[in-house]
Amino acid sequence: MLVTSRSYAEYEAMFDLKVLPESVLDCCAGGAGFTAEAAARGVDAIAADPAYAKDHAELVDAVRRSLPATAGIVDEHRGSFVWHWYGSPERKDQHRIEAADRFLQDVAAAPERYVAAGLPELPFGDRRFELVLCSHLLFTWADKYDLDWHTAALRELIRVSNAEVRVFPLVQQGAGAPVPWMAELLGRLESLEGVTTEIRKVPYEFQAGANEMLVVTRT
Ligand SMILES: C[S@@+](CC[C@H](N)C(=O)[O-])C[C@H]1O[C@@H](n2cnc3c(N)ncnc32)[C@H](O)[C@@H]1O
């Protein structure tokens, strides 16, 4: 799986973030620039990803190798992507290159913010983070991870959140096929005590039609 590097601006749009709360977890953060930028704004921001178990040189290599690889996916499924948010392929590349640089600087300067961990088990206490974000793992890889895995992963993200979990996108990678068991998954989450779910529109779109996030609220 690619260790991609979305930018803070991409996260802001994908998750329709306005004001950040006191603490945020980005899981699966990969090479994203979100945690570095959020921490610079005074937020208690932590990134989790199994890729952080790599040594520094391997991580740099994985992040750098993933930059051109994402363009390959877009080329393969050309008709399935829209460009109104980015404006052009060059501007998308610029987001990713700058985010990768920001991530690599921060992971070297503040390694304590980057925790090697993978769903469905995270090494954080119950209700540790006000907000938990998950970009391009859940649903994206629904061909690889099934309904039961997603249920376990979301239960774990809910466990470590004190208020909200947000997940984007809600479609599969590449051509953006819908997730066949989405309704069943939402039903399972709704049956948990104190948990409500909502599908909410966001101001970001790249895979055509993928302009919604899942918001899970914990009361
Ligand atoms: C497509 S990247 C997304 C990275 C970042 N969130 C972004 O939007 O650019 C998917 C990431 O999920 C990570 N990953 C793979 N399996 C995981 C798991 N079980 N739990 C958490 N992260 C995982 C990969 O290492 C990779 O960095």
mmCIF file of C-alpha atoms in Angstrom, residues 13-156:
data_model
loop_
_atom_site.group_PDB
_atom_site.id
_atom_site.type_symbol
_atom_site.label_atom_id
_atom_site.label_comp_id
_atom_site.label_asym_id
_atom_site.label_seq_id
_atom_site.Cartn_x
_atom_site.Cartn_y
_atom_site.Cartn_z
ATOM 1 C CA ALA A 13 -11.412 20.081 2.756
ATOM 2 C CA MET A 14 -11.833 16.286 2.951
ATOM 3 C CA PHE A 15 -12.980 16.515 6.579
ATOM 4 C CA ASP A 16 -14.576 19.965 6.363
ATOM 5 C CA LEU A 17 -12.443 21.124 9.297
ATOM 6 C CA LYS A 18 -13.145 24.629 10.595
ATOM 7 C CA VAL A 19 -11.714 24.915 14.092
ATOM 8 C CA LEU A 20 -9.471 22.118 15.336
ATOM 9 C CA PRO A 21 -10.148 20.751 18.834
ATOM 10 C CA GLU A 22 -7.478 20.391 21.529
ATOM 11 C CA SER A 23 -6.379 16.893 20.466
ATOM 12 C CA VAL A 24 -6.495 15.041 17.136
ATOM 13 C CA LEU A 25 -5.388 11.597 15.955
ATOM 14 C CA ASP A 26 -4.657 11.003 12.275
ATOM 15 C CA CYS A 27 -4.851 7.233 11.694
ATOM 16 C CA CYS A 28 -3.599 6.059 9.009
ATOM 17 C CA ALA A 29 -1.503 9.169 8.558
ATOM 18 C CA GLY A 30 1.118 7.863 6.089
ATOM 19 C CA GLY A 31 3.265 10.743 4.814
ATOM 20 C CA ALA A 32 0.523 13.361 5.283
ATOM 21 C CA GLY A 33 1.421 16.883 6.395
ATOM 22 C CA PHE A 34 -1.646 17.229 8.626
ATOM 23 C CA THR A 35 -0.080 16.316 11.987
ATOM 24 C CA ALA A 36 2.903 18.624 11.520
ATOM 25 C CA GLU A 37 0.654 21.559 10.613
ATOM 26 C CA ALA A 38 -1.877 20.866 13.367
ATOM 27 C CA ALA A 39 0.936 20.641 15.949
ATOM 28 C CA ALA A 40 2.339 23.959 14.664
ATOM 29 C CA ARG A 41 -1.112 25.453 15.397
ATOM 30 C CA GLY A 42 -0.848 24.322 19.032
ATOM 31 C CA VAL A 43 -2.977 21.167 18.738
ATOM 32 C CA ASP A 44 -2.000 17.961 20.563
ATOM 33 C CA ALA A 45 -1.702 16.073 17.262
ATOM 34 C CA ILE A 46 -0.604 12.443 16.890
ATOM 35 C CA ALA A 47 -0.177 10.381 13.726
ATOM 36 C CA ALA A 48 -0.454 6.592 13.670
ATOM 37 C CA ASP A 49 0.570 4.261 10.851
ATOM 38 C CA PRO A 50 2.282 0.851 10.648
ATOM 39 C CA ALA A 51 4.752 2.407 8.175
ATOM 40 C CA TYR A 52 6.372 4.288 11.088
ATOM 41 C CA ALA A 53 7.933 0.979 12.176
ATOM 42 C CA LYS A 54 10.341 1.414 9.225
ATOM 43 C CA ASP A 55 13.714 2.995 9.903
ATOM 44 C CA HIS A 56 14.022 6.620 8.813
ATOM 45 C CA ALA A 57 15.746 5.929 5.467
ATOM 46 C CA GLU A 58 13.125 3.314 4.519
ATOM 47 C CA LEU A 59 10.292 5.659 5.475
ATOM 48 C CA VAL A 60 11.788 8.492 3.379
ATOM 49 C CA ASP A 61 12.065 6.068 0.473
ATOM 50 C CA ALA A 62 8.453 4.805 0.865
ATOM 51 C CA VAL A 63 7.086 8.370 0.997
ATOM 52 C CA ARG A 64 9.156 9.544 -1.996
ATOM 53 C CA ARG A 65 8.290 6.447 -4.078
ATOM 54 C CA SER A 66 4.558 6.982 -3.398
ATOM 55 C CA LEU A 67 4.558 10.507 -4.873
ATOM 56 C CA PRO A 68 4.673 9.595 -8.613
ATOM 57 C CA ALA A 69 2.742 6.353 -7.970
ATOM 58 C CA THR A 70 -0.505 8.197 -7.139
ATOM 59 C CA ALA A 71 -0.407 9.865 -10.576
ATOM 60 C CA GLY A 72 -0.326 6.345 -12.085
ATOM 61 C CA ILE A 73 -3.617 5.432 -10.362
ATOM 62 C CA VAL A 74 -5.235 8.604 -11.715
ATOM 63 C CA ASP A 75 -3.957 7.854 -15.259
ATOM 64 C CA GLU A 76 -5.351 4.322 -15.104
ATOM 65 C CA HIS A 77 -8.843 5.588 -14.161
ATOM 66 C CA ARG A 78 -8.787 8.919 -15.998
ATOM 67 C CA GLY A 79 -12.582 9.302 -16.386
ATOM 68 C CA SER A 80 -13.179 8.642 -12.682
ATOM 69 C CA PHE A 81 -11.467 11.812 -11.405
ATOM 70 C CA VAL A 82 -12.516 15.462 -11.437
ATOM 71 C CA TRP A 83 -10.179 18.434 -11.102
ATOM 72 C CA HIS A 84 -12.286 21.343 -9.853
ATOM 73 C CA TRP A 85 -10.812 21.210 -6.332
ATOM 74 C CA TYR A 86 -7.135 20.977 -7.360
ATOM 75 C CA GLY A 87 -7.366 23.008 -10.569
ATOM 76 C CA SER A 88 -4.686 20.974 -12.368
ATOM 77 C CA PRO A 89 -2.464 17.885 -12.007
ATOM 78 C CA GLU A 90 0.473 20.225 -11.293
ATOM 79 C CA ARG A 91 -1.321 21.780 -8.312
ATOM 80 C CA LYS A 92 -2.194 18.343 -6.945
ATOM 81 C CA ASP A 93 1.477 17.320 -7.252
ATOM 82 C CA GLN A 94 2.478 20.515 -5.459
ATOM 83 C CA HIS A 95 0.194 19.689 -2.496
ATOM 84 C CA ARG A 96 1.684 16.214 -2.229
ATOM 85 C CA ILE A 97 5.358 17.233 -2.620
ATOM 86 C CA GLU A 98 5.063 20.028 -0.042
ATOM 87 C CA ALA A 99 3.137 17.761 2.354
ATOM 88 C CA ALA A 100 5.761 15.000 2.021
ATOM 89 C CA ASP A 101 8.528 17.516 2.819
ATOM 90 C CA ARG A 102 6.567 18.848 5.817
ATOM 91 C CA PHE A 103 5.974 15.298 7.084
ATOM 92 C CA LEU A 104 9.618 14.234 6.645
ATOM 93 C CA GLN A 105 10.904 17.349 8.452
ATOM 94 C CA ASP A 106 8.474 16.831 11.342
ATOM 95 C CA VAL A 107 9.002 13.092 11.728
ATOM 96 C CA ALA A 108 12.728 13.820 12.137
ATOM 97 C CA ALA A 109 12.200 16.796 14.480
ATOM 98 C CA ALA A 110 9.380 15.371 16.641
ATOM 99 C CA PRO A 111 9.324 11.559 16.282
ATOM 100 C CA GLU A 112 7.163 11.237 19.411
ATOM 101 C CA ARG A 113 4.212 12.499 17.372
ATOM 102 C CA TYR A 114 4.460 9.525 14.959
ATOM 103 C CA VAL A 115 3.357 6.203 16.458
ATOM 104 C CA ALA A 116 3.896 2.879 14.689
ATOM 105 C CA ALA A 117 0.492 1.233 15.032
ATOM 106 C CA GLY A 118 -2.191 -0.327 12.886
ATOM 107 C CA LEU A 119 -5.908 -0.872 13.004
ATOM 108 C CA PRO A 120 -7.771 -2.649 14.381
ATOM 109 C CA GLU A 121 -5.639 -2.222 17.531
ATOM 110 C CA LEU A 122 -4.279 1.125 18.655
ATOM 111 C CA PRO A 123 -2.006 1.770 21.643
ATOM 112 C CA PHE A 124 -4.035 4.707 23.003
ATOM 113 C CA GLY A 125 -6.347 4.983 25.986
ATOM 114 C CA ASP A 126 -10.135 5.225 25.814
ATOM 115 C CA ARG A 127 -11.369 8.689 24.739
ATOM 116 C CA ARG A 128 -7.763 9.936 24.318
ATOM 117 C CA PHE A 129 -8.531 12.276 21.351
ATOM 118 C CA GLU A 130 -11.307 14.790 20.800
ATOM 119 C CA LEU A 131 -11.248 14.127 17.065
ATOM 120 C CA VAL A 132 -10.022 11.096 15.113
ATOM 121 C CA LEU A 133 -9.461 11.331 11.336
ATOM 122 C CA CYS A 134 -9.016 8.482 8.876
ATOM 123 C CA SER A 135 -8.190 9.270 5.249
ATOM 124 C CA HIS A 136 -7.863 6.696 2.452
ATOM 125 C CA LEU A 137 -7.649 3.412 4.323
ATOM 126 C CA LEU A 138 -11.177 2.484 5.425
ATOM 127 C CA PHE A 139 -13.516 1.967 2.435
ATOM 128 C CA THR A 140 -10.652 2.774 0.010
ATOM 129 C CA TRP A 141 -9.406 -0.806 0.437
ATOM 130 C CA ALA A 142 -12.826 -2.479 0.853
ATOM 131 C CA ASP A 143 -11.710 -5.095 -1.694
ATOM 132 C CA LYS A 144 -8.929 -6.117 0.711
ATOM 133 C CA TYR A 145 -10.504 -5.533 4.141
ATOM 134 C CA ASP A 146 -14.011 -6.931 4.687
ATOM 135 C CA LEU A 147 -17.060 -5.809 6.668
ATOM 136 C CA ASP A 148 -15.875 -7.460 9.895
ATOM 137 C CA TRP A 149 -12.450 -5.812 9.653
ATOM 138 C CA HIS A 150 -14.062 -2.396 9.061
ATOM 139 C CA THR A 151 -16.393 -2.954 12.025
ATOM 140 C CA ALA A 152 -13.427 -3.776 14.282
ATOM 141 C CA ALA A 153 -11.384 -0.838 12.926
ATOM 142 C CA LEU A 154 -14.211 1.659 13.440
ATOM 143 C CA ARG A 155 -14.948 0.338 16.939
ATOM 144 C CA GLU A 156 -11.281 0.974 17.771
#
